XYZ file of C-alpha atoms in Angstrom:
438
model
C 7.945 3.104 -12.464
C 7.932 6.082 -14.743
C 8.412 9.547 -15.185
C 7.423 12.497 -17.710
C 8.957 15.851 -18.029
C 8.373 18.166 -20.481
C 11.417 19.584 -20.256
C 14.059 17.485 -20.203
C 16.938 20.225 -20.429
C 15.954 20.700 -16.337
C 16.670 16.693 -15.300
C 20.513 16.425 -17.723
C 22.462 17.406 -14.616
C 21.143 15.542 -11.954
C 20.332 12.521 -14.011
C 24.089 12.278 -15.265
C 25.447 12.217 -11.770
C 22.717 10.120 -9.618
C 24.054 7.445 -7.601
C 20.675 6.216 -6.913
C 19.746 5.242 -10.571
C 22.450 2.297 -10.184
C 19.926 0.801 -7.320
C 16.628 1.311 -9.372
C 14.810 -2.531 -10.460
C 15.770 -3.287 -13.997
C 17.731 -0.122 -15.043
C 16.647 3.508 -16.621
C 15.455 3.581 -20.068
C 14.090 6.564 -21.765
C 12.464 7.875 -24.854
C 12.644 11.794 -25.932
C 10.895 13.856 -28.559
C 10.365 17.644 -29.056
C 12.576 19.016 -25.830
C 10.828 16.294 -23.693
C 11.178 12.790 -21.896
C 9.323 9.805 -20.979
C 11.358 7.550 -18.315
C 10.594 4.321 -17.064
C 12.287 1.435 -15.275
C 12.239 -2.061 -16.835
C 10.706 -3.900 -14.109
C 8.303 -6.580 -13.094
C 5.327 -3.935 -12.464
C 5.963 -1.968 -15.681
C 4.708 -2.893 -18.809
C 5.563 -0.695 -21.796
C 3.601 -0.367 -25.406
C 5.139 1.848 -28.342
C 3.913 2.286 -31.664
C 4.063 5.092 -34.351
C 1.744 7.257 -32.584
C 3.070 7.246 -29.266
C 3.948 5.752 -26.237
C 1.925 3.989 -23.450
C 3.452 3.301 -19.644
C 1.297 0.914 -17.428
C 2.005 -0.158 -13.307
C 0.324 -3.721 -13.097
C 0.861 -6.727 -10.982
C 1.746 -9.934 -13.181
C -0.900 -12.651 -13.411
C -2.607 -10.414 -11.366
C -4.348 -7.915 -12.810
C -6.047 -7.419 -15.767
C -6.389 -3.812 -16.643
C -3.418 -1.544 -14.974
C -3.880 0.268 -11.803
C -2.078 3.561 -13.275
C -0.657 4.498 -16.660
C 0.754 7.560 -18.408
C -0.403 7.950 -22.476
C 2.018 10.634 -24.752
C 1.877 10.938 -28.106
C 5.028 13.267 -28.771
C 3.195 14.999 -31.717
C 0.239 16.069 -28.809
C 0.113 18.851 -26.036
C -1.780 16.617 -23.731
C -0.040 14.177 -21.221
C -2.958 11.999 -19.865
C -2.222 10.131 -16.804
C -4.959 7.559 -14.979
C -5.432 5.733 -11.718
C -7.955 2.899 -11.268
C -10.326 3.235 -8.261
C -8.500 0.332 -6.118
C -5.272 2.211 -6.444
C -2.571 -0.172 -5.728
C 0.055 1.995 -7.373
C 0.168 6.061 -7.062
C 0.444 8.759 -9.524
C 1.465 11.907 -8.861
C 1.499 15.387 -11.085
C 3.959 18.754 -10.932
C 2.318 21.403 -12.847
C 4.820 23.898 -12.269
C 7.670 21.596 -13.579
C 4.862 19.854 -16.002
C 5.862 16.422 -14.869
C 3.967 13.046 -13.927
C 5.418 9.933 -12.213
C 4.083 6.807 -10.266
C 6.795 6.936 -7.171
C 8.975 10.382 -6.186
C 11.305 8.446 -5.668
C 11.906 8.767 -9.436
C 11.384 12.494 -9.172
C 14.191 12.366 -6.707
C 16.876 11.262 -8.335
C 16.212 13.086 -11.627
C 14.641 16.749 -9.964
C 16.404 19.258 -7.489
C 13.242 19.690 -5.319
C 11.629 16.080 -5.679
C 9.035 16.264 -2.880
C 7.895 20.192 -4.056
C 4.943 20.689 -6.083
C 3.815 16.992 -6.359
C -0.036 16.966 -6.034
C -1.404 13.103 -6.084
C -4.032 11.472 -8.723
C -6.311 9.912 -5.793
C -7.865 6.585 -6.922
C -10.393 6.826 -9.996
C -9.316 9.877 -11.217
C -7.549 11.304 -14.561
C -5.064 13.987 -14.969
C -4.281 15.747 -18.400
C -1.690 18.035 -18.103
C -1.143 20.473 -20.963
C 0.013 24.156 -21.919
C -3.110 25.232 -20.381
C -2.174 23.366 -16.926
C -3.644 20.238 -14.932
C -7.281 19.098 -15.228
C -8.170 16.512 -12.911
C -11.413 14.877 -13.176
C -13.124 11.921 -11.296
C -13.865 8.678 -13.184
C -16.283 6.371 -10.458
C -19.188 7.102 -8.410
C -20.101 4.144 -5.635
C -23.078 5.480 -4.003
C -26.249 3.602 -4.045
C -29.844 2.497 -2.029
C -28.362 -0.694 0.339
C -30.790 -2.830 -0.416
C -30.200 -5.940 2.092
C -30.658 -6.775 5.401
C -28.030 -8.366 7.749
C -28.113 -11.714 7.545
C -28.431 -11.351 3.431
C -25.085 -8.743 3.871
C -23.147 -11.333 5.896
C -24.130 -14.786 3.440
C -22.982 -11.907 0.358
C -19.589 -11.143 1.948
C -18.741 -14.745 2.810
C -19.772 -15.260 -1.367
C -17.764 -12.732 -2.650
C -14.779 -13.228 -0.856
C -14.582 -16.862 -1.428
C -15.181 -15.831 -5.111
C -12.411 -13.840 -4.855
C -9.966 -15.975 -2.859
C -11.021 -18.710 -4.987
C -10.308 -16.742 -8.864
C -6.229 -15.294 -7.786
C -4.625 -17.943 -9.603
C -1.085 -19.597 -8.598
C 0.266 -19.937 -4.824
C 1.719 -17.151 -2.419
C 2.223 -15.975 0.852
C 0.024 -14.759 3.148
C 1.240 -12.507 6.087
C -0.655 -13.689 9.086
C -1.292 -11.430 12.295
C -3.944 -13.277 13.679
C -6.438 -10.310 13.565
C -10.107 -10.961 12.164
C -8.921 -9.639 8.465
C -5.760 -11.749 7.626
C -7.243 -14.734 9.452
C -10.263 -14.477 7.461
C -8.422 -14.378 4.121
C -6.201 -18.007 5.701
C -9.624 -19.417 6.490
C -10.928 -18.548 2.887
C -7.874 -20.085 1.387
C -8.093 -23.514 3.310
C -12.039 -23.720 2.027
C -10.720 -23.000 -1.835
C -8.490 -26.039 -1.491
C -5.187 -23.731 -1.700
C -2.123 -24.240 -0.449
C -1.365 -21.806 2.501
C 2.482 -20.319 3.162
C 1.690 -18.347 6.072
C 3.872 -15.544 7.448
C 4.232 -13.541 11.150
C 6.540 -11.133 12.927
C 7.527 -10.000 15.755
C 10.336 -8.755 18.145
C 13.029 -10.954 19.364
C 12.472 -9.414 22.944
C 9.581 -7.874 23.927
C 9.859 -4.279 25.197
C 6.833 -4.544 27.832
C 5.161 -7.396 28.943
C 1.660 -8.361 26.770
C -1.523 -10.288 27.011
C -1.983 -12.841 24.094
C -4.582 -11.230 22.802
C -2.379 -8.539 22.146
C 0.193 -10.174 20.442
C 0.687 -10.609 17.096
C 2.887 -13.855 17.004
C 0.819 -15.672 19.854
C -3.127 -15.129 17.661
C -0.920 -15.957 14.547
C -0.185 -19.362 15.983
C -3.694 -19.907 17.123
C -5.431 -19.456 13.638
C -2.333 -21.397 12.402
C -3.088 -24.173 14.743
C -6.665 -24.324 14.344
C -7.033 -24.350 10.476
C -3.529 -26.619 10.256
C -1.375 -24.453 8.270
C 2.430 -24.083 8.522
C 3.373 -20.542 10.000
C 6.885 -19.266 9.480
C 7.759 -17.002 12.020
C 10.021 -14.509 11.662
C 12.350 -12.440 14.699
C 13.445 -9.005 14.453
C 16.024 -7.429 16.772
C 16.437 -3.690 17.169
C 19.431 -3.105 15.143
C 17.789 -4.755 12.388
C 14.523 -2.424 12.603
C 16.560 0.613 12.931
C 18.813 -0.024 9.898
C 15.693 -0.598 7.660
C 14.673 2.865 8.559
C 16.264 4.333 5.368
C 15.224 2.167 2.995
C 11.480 2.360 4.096
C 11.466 6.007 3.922
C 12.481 5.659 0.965
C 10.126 3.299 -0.501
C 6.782 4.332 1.592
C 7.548 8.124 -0.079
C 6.963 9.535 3.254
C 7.957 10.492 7.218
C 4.954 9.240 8.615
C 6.286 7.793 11.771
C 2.563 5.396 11.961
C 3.265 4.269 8.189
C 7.612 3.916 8.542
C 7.284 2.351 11.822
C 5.226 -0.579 9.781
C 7.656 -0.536 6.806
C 10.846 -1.238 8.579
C 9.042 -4.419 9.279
C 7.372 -5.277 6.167
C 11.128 -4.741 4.717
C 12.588 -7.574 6.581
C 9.656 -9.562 5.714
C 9.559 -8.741 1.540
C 13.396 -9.977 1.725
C 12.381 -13.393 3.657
C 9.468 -14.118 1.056
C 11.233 -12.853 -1.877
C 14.659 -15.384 -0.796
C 11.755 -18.095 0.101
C 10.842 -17.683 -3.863
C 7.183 -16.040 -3.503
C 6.199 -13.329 -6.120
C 2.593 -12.693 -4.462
C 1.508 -11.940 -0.696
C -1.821 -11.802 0.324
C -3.036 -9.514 2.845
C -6.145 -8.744 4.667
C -5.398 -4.647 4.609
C -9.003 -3.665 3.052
C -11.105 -5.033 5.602
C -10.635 -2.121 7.952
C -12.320 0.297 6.095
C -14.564 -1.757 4.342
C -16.483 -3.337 6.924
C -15.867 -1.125 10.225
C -12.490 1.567 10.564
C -11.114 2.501 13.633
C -13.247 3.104 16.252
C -11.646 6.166 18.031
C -13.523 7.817 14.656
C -16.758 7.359 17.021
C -15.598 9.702 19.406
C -15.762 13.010 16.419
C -18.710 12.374 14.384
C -22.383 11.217 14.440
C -24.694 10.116 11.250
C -24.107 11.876 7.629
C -20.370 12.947 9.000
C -19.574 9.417 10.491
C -20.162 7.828 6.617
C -18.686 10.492 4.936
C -15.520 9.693 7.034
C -15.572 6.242 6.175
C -16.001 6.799 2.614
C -13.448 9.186 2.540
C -11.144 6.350 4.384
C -12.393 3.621 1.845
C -11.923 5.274 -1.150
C -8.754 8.002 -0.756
C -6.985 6.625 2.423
C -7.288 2.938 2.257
C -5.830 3.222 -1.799
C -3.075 5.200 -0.974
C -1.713 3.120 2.106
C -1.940 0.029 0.099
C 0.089 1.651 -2.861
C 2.869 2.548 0.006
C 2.764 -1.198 0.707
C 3.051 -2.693 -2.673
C 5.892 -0.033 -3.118
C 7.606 -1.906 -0.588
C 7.016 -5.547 -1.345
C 7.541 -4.429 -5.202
C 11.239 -3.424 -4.343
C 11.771 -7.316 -3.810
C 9.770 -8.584 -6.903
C 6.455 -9.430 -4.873
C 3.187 -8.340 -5.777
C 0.643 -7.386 -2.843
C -3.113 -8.834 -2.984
C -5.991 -7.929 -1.213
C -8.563 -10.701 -1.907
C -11.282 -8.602 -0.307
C -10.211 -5.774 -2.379
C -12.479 -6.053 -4.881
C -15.185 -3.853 -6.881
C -18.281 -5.530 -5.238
C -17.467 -5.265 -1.757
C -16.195 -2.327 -2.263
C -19.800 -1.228 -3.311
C -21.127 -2.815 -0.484
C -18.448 -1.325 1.771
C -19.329 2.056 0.964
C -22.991 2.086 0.964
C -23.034 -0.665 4.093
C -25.164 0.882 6.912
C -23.165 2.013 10.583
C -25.587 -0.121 12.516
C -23.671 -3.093 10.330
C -20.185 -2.086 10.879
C -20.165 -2.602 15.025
C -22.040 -5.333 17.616
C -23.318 -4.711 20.975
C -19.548 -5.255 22.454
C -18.401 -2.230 20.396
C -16.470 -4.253 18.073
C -15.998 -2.972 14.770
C -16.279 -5.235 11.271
C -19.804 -6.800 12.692
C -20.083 -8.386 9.073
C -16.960 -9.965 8.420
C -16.531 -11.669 12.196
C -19.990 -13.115 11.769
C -19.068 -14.077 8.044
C -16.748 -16.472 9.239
C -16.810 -17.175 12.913
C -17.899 -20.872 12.232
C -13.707 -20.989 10.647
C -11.854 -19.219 13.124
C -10.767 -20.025 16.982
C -13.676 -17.804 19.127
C -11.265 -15.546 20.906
C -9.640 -14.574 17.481
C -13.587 -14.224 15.548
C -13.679 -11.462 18.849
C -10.394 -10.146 18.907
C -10.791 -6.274 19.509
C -8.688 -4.562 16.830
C -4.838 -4.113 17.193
C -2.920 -1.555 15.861
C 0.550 -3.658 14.033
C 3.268 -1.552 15.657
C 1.782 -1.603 19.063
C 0.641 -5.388 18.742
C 4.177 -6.435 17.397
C 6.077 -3.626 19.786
C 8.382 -2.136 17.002
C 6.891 1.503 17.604
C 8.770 0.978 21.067
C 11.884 -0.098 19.561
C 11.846 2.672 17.292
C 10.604 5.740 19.174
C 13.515 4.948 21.781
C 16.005 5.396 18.466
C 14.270 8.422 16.327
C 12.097 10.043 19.449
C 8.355 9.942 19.803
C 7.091 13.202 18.531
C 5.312 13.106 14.944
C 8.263 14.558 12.741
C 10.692 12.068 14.128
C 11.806 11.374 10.348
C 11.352 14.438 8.892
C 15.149 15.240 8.495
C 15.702 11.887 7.148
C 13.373 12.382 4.683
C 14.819 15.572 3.257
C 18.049 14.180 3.450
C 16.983 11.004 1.469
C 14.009 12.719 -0.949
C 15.673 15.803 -0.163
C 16.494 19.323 -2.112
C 19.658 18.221 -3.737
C 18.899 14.662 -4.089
C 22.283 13.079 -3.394
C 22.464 9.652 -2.133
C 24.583 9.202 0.600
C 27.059 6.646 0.497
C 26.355 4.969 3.226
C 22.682 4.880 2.006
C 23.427 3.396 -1.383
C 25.520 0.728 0.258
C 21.854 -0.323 2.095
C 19.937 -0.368 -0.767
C 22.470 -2.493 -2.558
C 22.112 -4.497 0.531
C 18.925 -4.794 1.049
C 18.130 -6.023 -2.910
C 20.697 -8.729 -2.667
């Protein structure tokens, strides 16, 4: 992670008496020239070039990828800061034009600013910022629309190529988190036709909260794909205590009081520190296929046409990046790097452009192109399984709602008091994180 600020005269205080920069991956290194600072963390995800004319700051995943996903540019002898974020968006960047700083995680900010979650605006996916005397310029980098030019059956035989291409080209073995939905389950059936080897993952409460149908249930469709394309599943319990205690540490790392995005990461917490202690450095996931292939349908209910695709755009190419930057914030805290295999350029293309009449069947069900894609690989009832939101299907929101309350700002106060206007890391906190990374 890194962090620019013009001014480094307004960080000296705070940064000489922050706790939290004790808990950060890999230590706090810095270079400063002409009353300003470029910080960065010596990490797995970081990747630093100097030379004599300046300095260079990339966030990439190892073996991964092959250009980085964001990186900061300063040449100490130049006005211009130039900050970029690639168009899949797996790690953030975020500008403060007032303060005249940049950063890839506020959580940075917070430790080193009084007002850390103030005046941040965020780079969105395949943009630039330059940031100079004069201000911030931000300026757009892709366009994705085009004529669709196929029909069905040609989309659906395209898909099944291209992720199987994918799939196929992510070199070296990992993990794959498994919650028997049509997207995860697609990406285990497209590893077991590459010929890899598949270290499947699941969670779920110790006790449910209400009773549930199997098709509801995360665990339950987990062991069916498991079962039916003969892969090992690891499954892994998590008690209420548990949940609640990861609370902190997922605010934290997410960078936000959503209660729909926290309730998630106390999870995905427990289940970066099982992969990481199990050895894995990658996960694969299945996040992208919501939005490129169908989104939630409730969407269905608000707009018609023109506004229906520009909503799903809009989800695909601003939403969708951002959530998945939240999540490889969270597995990166443990050393993993997330991958979406159907994450990629061309179905993105295809996602954007891909007609409505493609994206639901006659049943309502949304993703038409990817069930039919691979329904030959997958149990029937799982090829049909009507989408499941992960908190609900798994039951944490229960456990965690009864704890923090229902209503939307449920972690607001948390998150000021962790991100908050002072920045100091209670103890008690600090003792978690240190906790949590051993």
């Amino acid at each position: 992670m890194f962090l620019f600020i013009r001014d480094a005269s307004l960080l000296a205080a705070q940064y000489a008496r922050s706790a939290g920069i004790q808990q950060l991956p890999g230590g706090l290194r810095e270079v400063r020239a002409n009353g300003a600072a470029l910080l960065w963390t010596a990490d797995a995800f970081t990747v630093v070039d100097r030379d004599n004319a300046g300095i260079a700051i990339r966030m990439q995943r190892p073996h991964v990828d092959r250009e980085p996903i964001c990186e900061v540019r300063w040449r100490p002898g130049e006005e211009v800061i130039v900050c970029r974020r690639r168009w899949s968006g797996e790690f953030s960047a975020y500008v403060n034009e007032p303060a005249a700083m940049i950063t890839s995680h506020l959580k940075l900010g917070a430790l080193l600013r009084s007002q850390p979650y103030r005046g941040w605006k965020r780079i969105e996916p395949g943009h630039e910022a330059r940031v100079g005397a004069w201000g911030i310029r931000i300026t757009r980098q892709h366009s994705w629309s085009a004529a669709f030019q196929m029909d069905y059956a040609a989309t659906v035989r395209e898909v099944r190529r291209l992720i199987l291409e994918s799939v196929a080209s992510v070199p070296g073995h990992a993990a794959l988190l498994l919650s028997g939905g049509i997207d995860s389950s697609v990406v285990a059936a497209a590893m077991r036709l590459a010929g890899k080897e598949v270290h499947a993952f699941t969670f779920g409460l110790d006790r449910l909260v209400h009773p549930q149908a199997d098709l509801e249930s995360d665990l339950i469709c987990a062991r069916k794909v498991a079962a039916h394309l003969g892969i090992r599943l690891h499954e892994i319990y998590l008690g209420s205590r548990l949940l609640i205690g990861n609370v902190p540490l997922s605010i934290y790392l997410a960078e936000t009081a959503r209660g729909t995005i926290v309730d998630d990461c106390a999870a995905l917490v427990e289940v970066a520190r099982r992969m990481a202690a199990a050895g894995f450095s990658q996960v694969w996931m299945g996040e992208a296929a919501d939005d490129l292939f169908g989104g939630f349908k409730f969407a269905l209910r608000y707009y018609r046409g023109a506004q229906l695709r520009a909503y799903y755009r809009a989800q695909l190419t601003r939403d969708l990046p951002n959530e998945l930057a939240i999540i490889q914030n969270v597995f990166g805290w443990f050393g993993i790097a997330v991958v979406q295999p159907m994450w990629t350029e061309a179905l993105l293309r295809i996602g954007y452009n891909l007609p409505l009449a493609f994206r639901l069947d006659r049943k309502r069900l949304m993703k038409r192109v990817l069930r039919d894609a691979f329904a030959a690989e997958l149990p029937a009832e799982i090829a049909s399984r009507p989408k499941c939101v992960t908190r609900d299907s798994t039951q944490i929101r229960y456990v965690l709602e009864k704890e923090f309350g229902e209503g939307r700002d449920r972690y607001r106060a948390l998150f000021r008091r962790i991100m908050g206007e002072r920045a100091r890391w209670p103890r008690k906190f600090s003792q978690l994180l240190k906790t949590c990374r051993s």
